[in-house]
Amino acid sequence: AFTALPFQTSTDDPVISPVMAAPLTTAKEEVVMAAAAVSAGMAEGNVESVRADGTRMWQETGEELKENGRLCRWTLVRGQSADGSVEWEEKWWETSDAWGYRELGAEKSGRKSDGGVWFETWSESLNQDKKSGLSEIVRSANKWSKQADGSEWHEQWNENHKSDGRVEKDAYKRGSLGKGVTPEDGHANNWHERWGESFDGKGGATKWTDRWADRDEAEDGSGRRSWGDKWHDSFGYGKESSGGRGGESWSNHAGNQWNRTWGEEHNGDGEVHKFGQSSDGEHWDTVEHMDTWYESHAHYGWDEAIRQSNELLAVPLRRRDGRGLRKRGVTIQLPEMPERAATQKRAGRGGLRSIEATLPEEEDEA
């Protein structure tokens, strides 16, 4: 669970610098709740228990048949502090089918008597497309919290790794102070940040960010003030080292708007066209001789993702005859992957392109 803190900004420079969020609950409360959940989850057959400090816990387990023949096996733990001021719920699950789909996930939520609430969930899955044979790892996370004073924090993350080298990632973070709260000078009432990147596995890459913030009243009391900046890169989809990048910074204060835009065109021939302008009357349009550099392949791609998915790979598949699950804890041998930089020579070569994580029929026992 997280709550928001304003990020520091300059009244002259619209660049935004986020700061780390602070925990909604105290460290002691987090430890007590985590220990209670683990204790309850490990006690087989113990569906209700009370700790020495009076904390109450309830545990449930079950199975659910989902669409496409996928079976979800879950454990749910609920808890309440002795004085009833804190309630929480945690759920873990693993899902699989008979043909290679695997999924792990968890949800956590809670509330406090003073009005504070929080929720978070994460999941990761592995699947293989039956037509193309390509495998895919998808990961996502979503966290949100709100304090009694109305301040909020929310963040989302998504990753998609394909075995042909394609990678897509994006994230969104936002925060806000409670109603009526006046931020310190240089800070905002509300702030947002988005970013993303994608790689086509063949040398093409796109990256972007977009950040903005506002405060209800400017530091001098002269009305609402907002500011932000964004930029984007796109390279390698045509001629080698060709592409472009650009961006914008802007602000709006009591109806007075300001912005500056800039761009670069890289033709892959050693010349770069740079241009830009601002509402202050700035203007530039030049050609420079310079090298072009960009990250053509993800530094964390399919090879890294599959090798850090041991728990996901250990999720047992369903038997194809419908009689239970296959053996758990199957070891899958992966080829060695030497350390190497993310270059055009990497993607699609020398790495694991797909996996077959099933057992031979003679070993396929419940």
Short mmCIF file of the C-alpha atoms (twelve columns), coordinates in Angstrom:
data_MODEL
# 
_entry.id   MODEL 
# 
loop_
_atom_site.group_PDB 
_atom_site.id 
_atom_site.type_symbol 
_atom_site.label_atom_id 
_atom_site.label_alt_id 
_atom_site.label_comp_id 
_atom_site.label_asym_id 
_atom_site.label_seq_id 
_atom_site.Cartn_x 
_atom_site.Cartn_y 
_atom_site.Cartn_z 
_atom_site.pdbx_PDB_model_num 
ATOM 1   C CA . ALA A 1   0.000   0.000   0.000   1 
ATOM 2   C CA . PHE A 2   1.304   3.419   -0.906  1 
ATOM 3   C CA . THR A 3   0.365   7.020   -0.455  1 
ATOM 4   C CA . ALA A 4   1.503   10.000  -2.445  1 
ATOM 5   C CA . LEU A 5   4.035   12.729  -1.853  1 
ATOM 6   C CA . PRO A 6   4.325   15.759  -4.147  1 
ATOM 7   C CA . PHE A 7   7.318   15.868  -6.420  1 
ATOM 8   C CA . GLN A 8   9.711   18.762  -6.486  1 
ATOM 9   C CA . THR A 9   9.521   21.093  -9.446  1 
ATOM 10  C CA . SER A 10  11.056  24.393  -10.350 1 
ATOM 11  C CA . THR A 11  8.809   27.355  -11.030 1 
ATOM 12  C CA . ASP A 12  11.057  28.190  -13.968 1 
ATOM 13  C CA . ASP A 13  11.748  24.741  -15.369 1 
ATOM 14  C CA . PRO A 14  8.753   22.444  -16.145 1 
ATOM 15  C CA . VAL A 15  10.836  19.271  -15.760 1 
ATOM 16  C CA . ILE A 16  9.220   16.976  -13.184 1 
ATOM 17  C CA . SER A 17  11.120  14.854  -10.656 1 
ATOM 18  C CA . PRO A 18  8.989   12.271  -8.824  1 
ATOM 19  C CA . VAL A 19  9.857   11.110  -5.313  1 
ATOM 20  C CA . MET A 20  9.300   7.734   -3.701  1 
ATOM 21  C CA . ALA A 21  5.910   7.090   -2.121  1 
ATOM 22  C CA . ALA A 22  5.527   6.483   1.609   1 
ATOM 23  C CA . PRO A 23  3.723   3.467   3.109   1 
ATOM 24  C CA . LEU A 24  0.080   3.874   4.046   1 
ATOM 25  C CA . THR A 25  0.363   1.510   7.009   1 
ATOM 26  C CA . THR A 26  3.206   1.503   9.507   1 
ATOM 27  C CA . ALA A 27  6.066   -0.955  9.165   1 
ATOM 28  C CA . LYS A 28  4.852   -2.797  12.264  1 
ATOM 29  C CA . GLU A 29  1.346   -3.196  10.820  1 
ATOM 30  C CA . GLU A 30  2.774   -4.519  7.538   1 
ATOM 31  C CA . VAL A 31  4.913   -7.087  9.374   1 
ATOM 32  C CA . VAL A 32  2.002   -8.239  11.523  1 
ATOM 33  C CA . MET A 33  -0.317  -8.610  8.527   1 
ATOM 34  C CA . ALA A 34  2.267   -10.393 6.384   1 
ATOM 35  C CA . ALA A 35  3.173   -12.797 9.186   1 
ATOM 36  C CA . ALA A 36  -0.497  -13.509 9.836   1 
ATOM 37  C CA . ALA A 37  -1.177  -14.266 6.191   1 
ATOM 38  C CA . VAL A 38  1.814   -16.586 5.867   1 
ATOM 39  C CA . SER A 39  0.957   -18.368 9.101   1 
ATOM 40  C CA . ALA A 40  -2.628  -18.901 8.087   1 
ATOM 41  C CA . GLY A 41  -1.699  -19.973 4.582   1 
ATOM 42  C CA . MET A 42  0.684   -22.648 5.868   1 
ATOM 43  C CA . ALA A 43  -1.774  -24.116 8.370   1 
ATOM 44  C CA . GLU A 44  -3.497  -26.832 6.361   1 
ATOM 45  C CA . GLY A 45  -7.069  -27.335 7.406   1 
ATOM 46  C CA . ASN A 46  -6.968  -24.376 9.795   1 
ATOM 47  C CA . VAL A 47  -9.693  -22.136 8.345   1 
ATOM 48  C CA . GLU A 48  -9.908  -19.730 11.310  1 
ATOM 49  C CA . SER A 49  -7.370  -18.731 13.933  1 
ATOM 50  C CA . VAL A 50  -6.594  -16.039 16.481  1 
ATOM 51  C CA . ARG A 51  -3.055  -14.836 17.197  1 
ATOM 52  C CA . ALA A 52  -1.744  -14.039 20.666  1 
ATOM 53  C CA . ASP A 53  -2.163  -10.308 19.976  1 
ATOM 54  C CA . GLY A 54  -5.839  -10.811 19.129  1 
ATOM 55  C CA . THR A 55  -5.481  -10.625 15.339  1 
ATOM 56  C CA . ARG A 56  -8.117  -12.808 13.688  1 
ATOM 57  C CA . MET A 57  -7.596  -14.644 10.391  1 
ATOM 58  C CA . TRP A 58  -9.732  -16.723 8.036   1 
ATOM 59  C CA . GLN A 59  -8.418  -18.913 5.240   1 
ATOM 60  C CA . GLU A 60  -10.153 -20.433 2.229   1 
ATOM 61  C CA . THR A 61  -8.858  -22.502 -0.662  1 
ATOM 62  C CA . GLY A 62  -10.616 -23.608 -3.800  1 
ATOM 63  C CA . GLU A 63  -10.604 -24.327 -7.506  1 
ATOM 64  C CA . GLU A 64  -12.451 -22.601 -10.315 1 
ATOM 65  C CA . LEU A 65  -12.845 -23.765 -13.911 1 
ATOM 66  C CA . LYS A 66  -12.379 -20.767 -16.189 1 
ATOM 67  C CA . GLU A 67  -12.835 -20.242 -19.921 1 
ATOM 68  C CA . ASN A 68  -10.834 -22.231 -22.477 1 
ATOM 69  C CA . GLY A 69  -10.461 -25.156 -20.069 1 
ATOM 70  C CA . ARG A 70  -8.206  -23.297 -17.651 1 
ATOM 71  C CA . LEU A 71  -8.233  -24.386 -14.019 1 
ATOM 72  C CA . CYS A 72  -7.550  -21.777 -11.322 1 
ATOM 73  C CA . ARG A 73  -6.379  -22.915 -7.883  1 
ATOM 74  C CA . TRP A 74  -6.484  -20.205 -5.218  1 
ATOM 75  C CA . THR A 75  -5.884  -19.420 -1.553  1 
ATOM 76  C CA . LEU A 76  -7.644  -16.545 0.193   1 
ATOM 77  C CA . VAL A 77  -6.664  -15.125 3.592   1 
ATOM 78  C CA . ARG A 78  -8.691  -12.472 5.423   1 
ATOM 79  C CA . GLY A 79  -7.595  -10.733 8.593   1 
ATOM 80  C CA . GLN A 80  -8.665  -8.194  11.178  1 
ATOM 81  C CA . SER A 81  -6.629  -6.499  13.897  1 
ATOM 82  C CA . ALA A 82  -7.688  -7.067  17.513  1 
ATOM 83  C CA . ASP A 83  -9.301  -3.626  17.809  1 
ATOM 84  C CA . GLY A 84  -10.945 -3.843  14.379  1 
ATOM 85  C CA . SER A 85  -9.100  -0.770  13.100  1 
ATOM 86  C CA . VAL A 86  -7.393  -2.619  10.233  1 
ATOM 87  C CA . GLU A 87  -8.915  -5.218  7.885   1 
ATOM 88  C CA . TRP A 88  -7.182  -6.846  4.945   1 
ATOM 89  C CA . GLU A 89  -7.548  -9.574  2.350   1 
ATOM 90  C CA . GLU A 90  -4.892  -11.382 0.341   1 
ATOM 91  C CA . LYS A 91  -5.430  -13.870 -2.480  1 
ATOM 92  C CA . TRP A 92  -2.904  -15.923 -4.456  1 
ATOM 93  C CA . TRP A 93  -3.663  -18.093 -7.450  1 
ATOM 94  C CA . GLU A 94  -2.141  -20.256 -10.149 1 
ATOM 95  C CA . THR A 95  -3.929  -21.118 -13.373 1 
ATOM 96  C CA . SER A 96  -3.115  -23.552 -16.166 1 
ATOM 97  C CA . ASP A 97  -4.610  -25.577 -18.975 1 
ATOM 98  C CA . ALA A 98  -3.521  -28.799 -20.652 1 
ATOM 99  C CA . TRP A 99  -1.684  -27.132 -23.545 1 
ATOM 100 C CA . GLY A 100 0.975   -24.922 -22.011 1 
ATOM 101 C CA . TYR A 101 -0.805  -21.899 -20.518 1 
ATOM 102 C CA . ARG A 102 0.491   -20.947 -17.081 1 
ATOM 103 C CA . GLU A 103 -0.386  -18.019 -14.832 1 
ATOM 104 C CA . LEU A 104 0.505   -16.759 -11.352 1 
ATOM 105 C CA . GLY A 105 -1.134  -13.825 -9.594  1 
ATOM 106 C CA . ALA A 106 -2.049  -12.137 -6.347  1 
ATOM 107 C CA . GLU A 107 -4.375  -9.473  -5.001  1 
ATOM 108 C CA . LYS A 108 -4.077  -7.550  -1.736  1 
ATOM 109 C CA . SER A 109 -6.495  -5.024  -0.311  1 
ATOM 110 C CA . GLY A 110 -7.328  -3.469  3.020   1 
ATOM 111 C CA . ARG A 111 -8.825  -0.582  4.902   1 
ATOM 112 C CA . LYS A 112 -8.315  1.333   8.142   1 
ATOM 113 C CA . SER A 113 -10.909 2.775   10.473  1 
ATOM 114 C CA . ASP A 114 -9.706  6.314   9.705   1 
ATOM 115 C CA . GLY A 115 -10.772 5.901   6.061   1 
ATOM 116 C CA . GLY A 116 -7.482  4.810   4.506   1 
ATOM 117 C CA . VAL A 117 -7.811  2.088   1.850   1 
ATOM 118 C CA . TRP A 118 -5.426  0.269   -0.504  1 
ATOM 119 C CA . PHE A 119 -5.468  -2.292  -3.288  1 
ATOM 120 C CA . GLU A 120 -2.789  -3.952  -5.377  1 
ATOM 121 C CA . THR A 121 -2.624  -6.825  -7.824  1 
ATOM 122 C CA . TRP A 122 0.006   -8.426  -10.028 1 
ATOM 123 C CA . SER A 123 0.071   -11.318 -12.464 1 
ATOM 124 C CA . GLU A 124 2.365   -13.037 -14.951 1 
ATOM 125 C CA . SER A 125 1.464   -15.591 -17.584 1 
ATOM 126 C CA . LEU A 126 3.137   -17.761 -20.204 1 
ATOM 127 C CA . ASN A 127 1.389   -18.916 -23.337 1 
ATOM 128 C CA . GLN A 128 2.260   -20.213 -26.790 1 
ATOM 129 C CA . ASP A 129 0.396   -19.253 -29.940 1 
ATOM 130 C CA . LYS A 130 -0.788  -22.427 -31.637 1 
ATOM 131 C CA . LYS A 131 -0.517  -20.999 -35.165 1 
ATOM 132 C CA . SER A 132 2.825   -19.178 -35.066 1 
ATOM 133 C CA . GLY A 133 4.463   -21.258 -32.325 1 
ATOM 134 C CA . LEU A 134 5.691   -18.080 -30.644 1 
ATOM 135 C CA . SER A 135 5.724   -17.983 -26.864 1 
ATOM 136 C CA . GLU A 136 4.750   -14.928 -24.838 1 
ATOM 137 C CA . ILE A 137 5.282   -13.783 -21.253 1 
ATOM 138 C CA . VAL A 138 2.899   -11.088 -20.006 1 
ATOM 139 C CA . ARG A 139 3.363   -9.295  -16.681 1 
ATOM 140 C CA . SER A 140 1.241   -6.582  -15.100 1 
ATOM 141 C CA . ALA A 141 0.856   -4.780  -11.772 1 
ATOM 142 C CA . ASN A 142 -1.631  -2.259  -10.421 1 
ATOM 143 C CA . LYS A 143 -1.324  -0.433  -7.076  1 
ATOM 144 C CA . TRP A 144 -3.645  2.154   -5.580  1 
ATOM 145 C CA . SER A 145 -4.101  3.748   -2.171  1 
ATOM 146 C CA . LYS A 146 -6.060  6.579   -0.617  1 
ATOM 147 C CA . GLN A 147 -5.516  8.140   2.798   1 
ATOM 148 C CA . ALA A 148 -8.087  9.514   5.163   1 
ATOM 149 C CA . ASP A 149 -7.283  13.086  4.057   1 
ATOM 150 C CA . GLY A 150 -8.097  12.199  0.432   1 
ATOM 151 C CA . SER A 151 -4.551  12.012  -0.923  1 
ATOM 152 C CA . GLU A 152 -4.083  9.251   -3.523  1 
ATOM 153 C CA . TRP A 153 -1.338  7.282   -5.239  1 
ATOM 154 C CA . HIS A 154 -1.816  5.013   -8.266  1 
ATOM 155 C CA . GLU A 155 0.640   3.169   -10.506 1 
ATOM 156 C CA . GLN A 156 0.282   0.580   -13.273 1 
ATOM 157 C CA . TRP A 157 2.941   -1.470  -15.079 1 
ATOM 158 C CA . ASN A 158 2.690   -3.744  -18.125 1 
ATOM 159 C CA . GLU A 159 5.272   -5.910  -19.898 1 
ATOM 160 C CA . ASN A 160 4.945   -8.154  -22.933 1 
ATOM 161 C CA . HIS A 161 7.883   -10.325 -24.043 1 
ATOM 162 C CA . LYS A 162 7.644   -12.456 -27.194 1 
ATOM 163 C CA . SER A 163 10.064  -15.193 -28.140 1 
ATOM 164 C CA . ASP A 164 10.848  -13.559 -31.512 1 
ATOM 165 C CA . GLY A 165 12.450  -10.595 -29.748 1 
ATOM 166 C CA . ARG A 166 9.490   -8.207  -29.645 1 
ATOM 167 C CA . VAL A 167 9.054   -6.345  -26.353 1 
ATOM 168 C CA . GLU A 168 6.464   -3.818  -25.193 1 
ATOM 169 C CA . LYS A 169 6.454   -2.024  -21.833 1 
ATOM 170 C CA . ASP A 170 4.469   0.860   -20.407 1 
ATOM 171 C CA . ALA A 171 3.725   2.428   -17.044 1 
ATOM 172 C CA . TYR A 172 1.497   5.122   -15.567 1 
ATOM 173 C CA . LYS A 173 1.903   6.818   -12.186 1 
ATOM 174 C CA . ARG A 174 -0.220  9.527   -10.661 1 
ATOM 175 C CA . GLY A 175 -0.657  11.139  -7.275  1 
ATOM 176 C CA . SER A 176 -2.675  13.870  -5.620  1 
ATOM 177 C CA . LEU A 177 -2.922  15.686  -2.321  1 
ATOM 178 C CA . GLY A 178 -6.128  15.766  -0.322  1 
ATOM 179 C CA . LYS A 179 -8.741  18.431  -0.952  1 
ATOM 180 C CA . GLY A 180 -7.869  21.746  0.618   1 
ATOM 181 C CA . VAL A 181 -4.209  20.816  1.165   1 
ATOM 182 C CA . THR A 182 -1.760  23.501  0.071   1 
ATOM 183 C CA . PRO A 183 1.494   22.063  -1.301  1 
ATOM 184 C CA . GLU A 184 4.885   23.523  -0.516  1 
ATOM 185 C CA . ASP A 185 6.341   26.008  -2.966  1 
ATOM 186 C CA . GLY A 186 7.535   24.260  -6.107  1 
ATOM 187 C CA . HIS A 187 5.292   21.250  -5.475  1 
ATOM 188 C CA . ALA A 188 1.991   20.218  -7.067  1 
ATOM 189 C CA . ASN A 189 -1.493  19.182  -5.962  1 
ATOM 190 C CA . ASN A 190 -1.734  16.609  -8.759  1 
ATOM 191 C CA . TRP A 191 0.954   14.948  -10.861 1 
ATOM 192 C CA . HIS A 192 1.114   12.309  -13.582 1 
ATOM 193 C CA . GLU A 193 3.780   10.390  -15.452 1 
ATOM 194 C CA . ARG A 194 3.475   7.965   -18.373 1 
ATOM 195 C CA . TRP A 195 6.219   6.185   -20.260 1 
ATOM 196 C CA . GLY A 196 6.524   3.341   -22.719 1 
ATOM 197 C CA . GLU A 197 8.879   1.535   -25.046 1 
ATOM 198 C CA . SER A 198 8.571   -1.059  -27.791 1 
ATOM 199 C CA . PHE A 199 11.074  -3.097  -29.796 1 
ATOM 200 C CA . ASP A 200 10.224  -5.054  -32.936 1 
ATOM 201 C CA . GLY A 201 13.082  -7.552  -32.481 1 
ATOM 202 C CA . LYS A 202 14.615  -6.467  -35.789 1 
ATOM 203 C CA . GLY A 203 16.300  -3.239  -34.723 1 
ATOM 204 C CA . GLY A 204 13.267  -0.935  -34.620 1 
ATOM 205 C CA . ALA A 205 12.632  0.854   -31.340 1 
ATOM 206 C CA . THR A 206 10.244  3.473   -29.965 1 
ATOM 207 C CA . LYS A 207 10.400  5.200   -26.572 1 
ATOM 208 C CA . TRP A 208 8.288   7.977   -25.076 1 
ATOM 209 C CA . THR A 209 7.447   9.800   -21.858 1 
ATOM 210 C CA . ASP A 210 4.765   12.297  -20.866 1 
ATOM 211 C CA . ARG A 211 4.768   14.067  -17.484 1 
ATOM 212 C CA . TRP A 212 2.538   16.848  -16.209 1 
ATOM 213 C CA . ALA A 213 1.413   18.434  -12.953 1 
ATOM 214 C CA . ASP A 214 -0.696  21.260  -11.568 1 
ATOM 215 C CA . ARG A 215 -1.354  23.130  -8.370  1 
ATOM 216 C CA . ASP A 216 -4.698  24.668  -7.433  1 
ATOM 217 C CA . GLU A 217 -3.128  27.993  -6.574  1 
ATOM 218 C CA . ALA A 218 0.236   29.371  -7.657  1 
ATOM 219 C CA . GLU A 219 2.817   30.145  -4.988  1 
ATOM 220 C CA . ASP A 220 2.022   33.869  -5.145  1 
ATOM 221 C CA . GLY A 221 -1.749  33.278  -5.033  1 
ATOM 222 C CA . SER A 222 -2.230  34.382  -8.632  1 
ATOM 223 C CA . GLY A 223 -4.373  31.445  -9.770  1 
ATOM 224 C CA . ARG A 224 -3.957  27.920  -11.087 1 
ATOM 225 C CA . ARG A 225 -0.557  26.816  -12.429 1 
ATOM 226 C CA . SER A 226 0.268   23.733  -14.531 1 
ATOM 227 C CA . TRP A 227 3.366   22.481  -16.336 1 
ATOM 228 C CA . GLY A 228 4.770   19.420  -18.078 1 
ATOM 229 C CA . ASP A 229 7.156   17.933  -20.603 1 
ATOM 230 C CA . LYS A 230 7.224   15.007  -23.016 1 
ATOM 231 C CA . TRP A 231 9.546   13.441  -25.567 1 
ATOM 232 C CA . HIS A 232 9.656   10.514  -27.996 1 
ATOM 233 C CA . ASP A 233 12.241  8.500   -29.952 1 
ATOM 234 C CA . SER A 234 11.644  6.303   -32.989 1 
ATOM 235 C CA . PHE A 235 14.554  4.655   -34.816 1 
ATOM 236 C CA . GLY A 236 15.528  1.661   -36.919 1 
ATOM 237 C CA . TYR A 237 12.303  0.946   -38.794 1 
ATOM 238 C CA . GLY A 238 13.745  1.830   -42.191 1 
ATOM 239 C CA . LYS A 239 17.293  2.626   -43.133 1 
ATOM 240 C CA . GLU A 240 19.819  1.728   -40.428 1 
ATOM 241 C CA . SER A 241 20.329  4.571   -37.904 1 
ATOM 242 C CA . SER A 242 17.482  6.530   -39.421 1 
ATOM 243 C CA . GLY A 243 14.624  7.942   -37.403 1 
ATOM 244 C CA . GLY A 244 13.882  10.894  -35.217 1 
ATOM 245 C CA . ARG A 245 13.193  12.270  -31.786 1 
ATOM 246 C CA . GLY A 246 11.357  15.253  -30.455 1 
ATOM 247 C CA . GLY A 247 9.679   16.776  -27.468 1 
ATOM 248 C CA . GLU A 248 7.836   19.629  -25.834 1 
ATOM 249 C CA . SER A 249 7.958   21.526  -22.546 1 
ATOM 250 C CA . TRP A 250 5.045   23.737  -21.528 1 
ATOM 251 C CA . SER A 251 3.464   25.714  -18.710 1 
ATOM 252 C CA . ASN A 252 0.246   27.599  -18.065 1 
ATOM 253 C CA . HIS A 253 -0.059  30.185  -15.305 1 
ATOM 254 C CA . ALA A 254 -3.154  32.327  -14.842 1 
ATOM 255 C CA . GLY A 255 -3.895  32.154  -18.564 1 
ATOM 256 C CA . ASN A 256 -0.317  32.879  -19.642 1 
ATOM 257 C CA . GLN A 257 0.786   29.965  -21.808 1 
ATOM 258 C CA . TRP A 258 4.371   29.065  -22.712 1 
ATOM 259 C CA . ASN A 259 5.843   26.171  -24.702 1 
ATOM 260 C CA . ARG A 260 9.016   25.052  -26.407 1 
ATOM 261 C CA . THR A 261 9.130   22.279  -29.037 1 
ATOM 262 C CA . TRP A 262 12.166  20.602  -30.549 1 
ATOM 263 C CA . GLY A 263 12.943  17.808  -32.983 1 
ATOM 264 C CA . GLU A 264 15.714  15.872  -34.696 1 
ATOM 265 C CA . GLU A 265 15.707  14.046  -38.039 1 
ATOM 266 C CA . HIS A 266 18.358  11.351  -38.470 1 
ATOM 267 C CA . ASN A 267 18.769  10.127  -42.046 1 
ATOM 268 C CA . GLY A 268 21.447  7.535   -41.343 1 
ATOM 269 C CA . ASP A 269 24.066  9.393   -43.399 1 
ATOM 270 C CA . GLY A 270 25.887  11.176  -40.575 1 
ATOM 271 C CA . GLU A 271 23.805  14.344  -40.842 1 
ATOM 272 C CA . VAL A 272 21.198  15.360  -38.273 1 
ATOM 273 C CA . HIS A 273 18.586  18.018  -38.887 1 
ATOM 274 C CA . LYS A 274 17.760  19.853  -35.639 1 
ATOM 275 C CA . PHE A 275 14.891  22.294  -35.334 1 
ATOM 276 C CA . GLY A 276 12.667  23.921  -32.749 1 
ATOM 277 C CA . GLN A 277 10.852  26.989  -31.553 1 
ATOM 278 C CA . SER A 278 9.243   28.503  -28.472 1 
ATOM 279 C CA . SER A 279 6.478   30.927  -27.659 1 
ATOM 280 C CA . ASP A 280 9.194   33.340  -26.455 1 
ATOM 281 C CA . GLY A 281 10.294  33.783  -30.050 1 
ATOM 282 C CA . GLU A 282 13.140  31.267  -30.073 1 
ATOM 283 C CA . HIS A 283 13.771  29.510  -33.388 1 
ATOM 284 C CA . TRP A 284 16.478  27.216  -34.705 1 
ATOM 285 C CA . ASP A 285 16.926  25.079  -37.808 1 
ATOM 286 C CA . THR A 286 20.376  23.574  -38.333 1 
ATOM 287 C CA . VAL A 287 22.139  20.540  -39.798 1 
ATOM 288 C CA . GLU A 288 24.955  18.933  -37.807 1 
ATOM 289 C CA . HIS A 289 27.379  16.141  -38.605 1 
ATOM 290 C CA . MET A 290 27.158  13.619  -35.775 1 
ATOM 291 C CA . ASP A 291 26.745  9.936   -35.031 1 
ATOM 292 C CA . THR A 292 23.346  8.447   -34.235 1 
ATOM 293 C CA . TRP A 293 22.930  6.151   -31.251 1 
ATOM 294 C CA . TYR A 294 19.806  4.463   -29.964 1 
ATOM 295 C CA . GLU A 295 18.938  1.290   -28.074 1 
ATOM 296 C CA . SER A 296 17.884  -1.027  -30.891 1 
ATOM 297 C CA . HIS A 297 16.942  -3.999  -28.699 1 
ATOM 298 C CA . ALA A 298 15.591  -4.278  -25.177 1 
ATOM 299 C CA . HIS A 299 18.276  -4.789  -22.539 1 
ATOM 300 C CA . TYR A 300 15.738  -7.030  -20.747 1 
ATOM 301 C CA . GLY A 301 14.047  -9.208  -23.344 1 
ATOM 302 C CA . TRP A 302 12.707  -12.721 -23.850 1 
ATOM 303 C CA . ASP A 303 15.844  -14.548 -22.732 1 
ATOM 304 C CA . GLU A 304 16.003  -12.666 -19.448 1 
ATOM 305 C CA . ALA A 305 12.248  -12.898 -18.868 1 
ATOM 306 C CA . ILE A 306 12.067  -16.678 -19.354 1 
ATOM 307 C CA . ARG A 307 15.095  -17.294 -17.158 1 
ATOM 308 C CA . GLN A 308 13.568  -15.308 -14.316 1 
ATOM 309 C CA . SER A 309 10.244  -17.150 -14.453 1 
ATOM 310 C CA . ASN A 310 11.124  -20.284 -12.488 1 
ATOM 311 C CA . GLU A 311 7.997   -20.167 -10.323 1 
ATOM 312 C CA . LEU A 312 5.800   -19.583 -13.365 1 
ATOM 313 C CA . LEU A 313 7.368   -22.514 -15.230 1 
ATOM 314 C CA . ALA A 314 6.763   -24.720 -12.179 1 
ATOM 315 C CA . VAL A 315 2.975   -24.269 -12.333 1 
ATOM 316 C CA . PRO A 316 1.626   -27.764 -13.166 1 
ATOM 317 C CA . LEU A 317 -0.425  -28.193 -16.325 1 
ATOM 318 C CA . ARG A 318 -3.743  -30.025 -16.399 1 
ATOM 319 C CA . ARG A 319 -3.748  -33.577 -17.664 1 
ATOM 320 C CA . ARG A 320 -5.154  -33.833 -21.156 1 
ATOM 321 C CA . ASP A 321 -7.494  -36.627 -20.082 1 
ATOM 322 C CA . GLY A 322 -8.984  -34.307 -17.453 1 
ATOM 323 C CA . ARG A 323 -7.812  -36.437 -14.493 1 
ATOM 324 C CA . GLY A 324 -6.042  -33.931 -12.277 1 
ATOM 325 C CA . LEU A 325 -2.698  -32.228 -12.792 1 
ATOM 326 C CA . ARG A 326 0.633   -33.251 -14.194 1 
ATOM 327 C CA . LYS A 327 3.652   -33.530 -11.932 1 
ATOM 328 C CA . ARG A 328 4.719   -30.350 -10.191 1 
ATOM 329 C CA . GLY A 329 8.246   -29.010 -10.094 1 
ATOM 330 C CA . VAL A 330 9.374   -30.184 -13.529 1 
ATOM 331 C CA . THR A 331 12.882  -28.956 -14.347 1 
ATOM 332 C CA . ILE A 332 13.129  -27.393 -17.785 1 
ATOM 333 C CA . GLN A 333 16.609  -27.260 -19.258 1 
ATOM 334 C CA . LEU A 334 17.402  -23.976 -20.998 1 
ATOM 335 C CA . PRO A 335 20.475  -23.341 -23.146 1 
ATOM 336 C CA . GLU A 336 23.279  -21.259 -21.667 1 
ATOM 337 C CA . MET A 337 23.048  -17.551 -22.385 1 
ATOM 338 C CA . PRO A 338 26.382  -15.709 -22.205 1 
ATOM 339 C CA . GLU A 339 26.440  -12.125 -21.006 1 
ATOM 340 C CA . ARG A 340 26.285  -9.747  -23.954 1 
ATOM 341 C CA . ALA A 341 25.164  -6.238  -24.784 1 
ATOM 342 C CA . ALA A 342 21.862  -5.428  -26.431 1 
ATOM 343 C CA . THR A 343 22.857  -5.109  -30.069 1 
ATOM 344 C CA . GLN A 344 21.277  -5.825  -33.414 1 
ATOM 345 C CA . LYS A 345 23.130  -9.136  -33.495 1 
ATOM 346 C CA . ARG A 346 21.343  -10.328 -30.397 1 
ATOM 347 C CA . ALA A 347 17.610  -10.522 -31.089 1 
ATOM 348 C CA . GLY A 348 16.459  -13.602 -32.929 1 
ATOM 349 C CA . ARG A 349 19.830  -15.284 -32.657 1 
ATOM 350 C CA . GLY A 350 21.356  -17.569 -30.081 1 
ATOM 351 C CA . GLY A 351 18.525  -17.288 -27.565 1 
ATOM 352 C CA . LEU A 352 15.605  -19.459 -26.570 1 
ATOM 353 C CA . ARG A 353 12.836  -18.786 -29.076 1 
ATOM 354 C CA . SER A 354 10.115  -21.009 -27.615 1 
ATOM 355 C CA . ILE A 355 9.687   -23.613 -24.915 1 
ATOM 356 C CA . GLU A 356 7.950   -26.947 -24.543 1 
ATOM 357 C CA . ALA A 357 7.261   -27.406 -20.852 1 
ATOM 358 C CA . THR A 358 5.171   -30.570 -20.840 1 
ATOM 359 C CA . LEU A 359 6.047   -34.072 -19.665 1 
ATOM 360 C CA . PRO A 360 6.322   -37.175 -21.804 1 
ATOM 361 C CA . GLU A 361 3.085   -39.134 -21.726 1 
ATOM 362 C CA . GLU A 362 4.662   -41.976 -19.769 1 
ATOM 363 C CA . GLU A 363 5.533   -39.512 -16.970 1 
ATOM 364 C CA . ASP A 364 2.261   -37.641 -17.161 1 
ATOM 365 C CA . GLU A 365 0.820   -38.687 -13.820 1 
ATOM 366 C CA . ALA A 366 -1.240  -36.834 -11.260 1 
# 
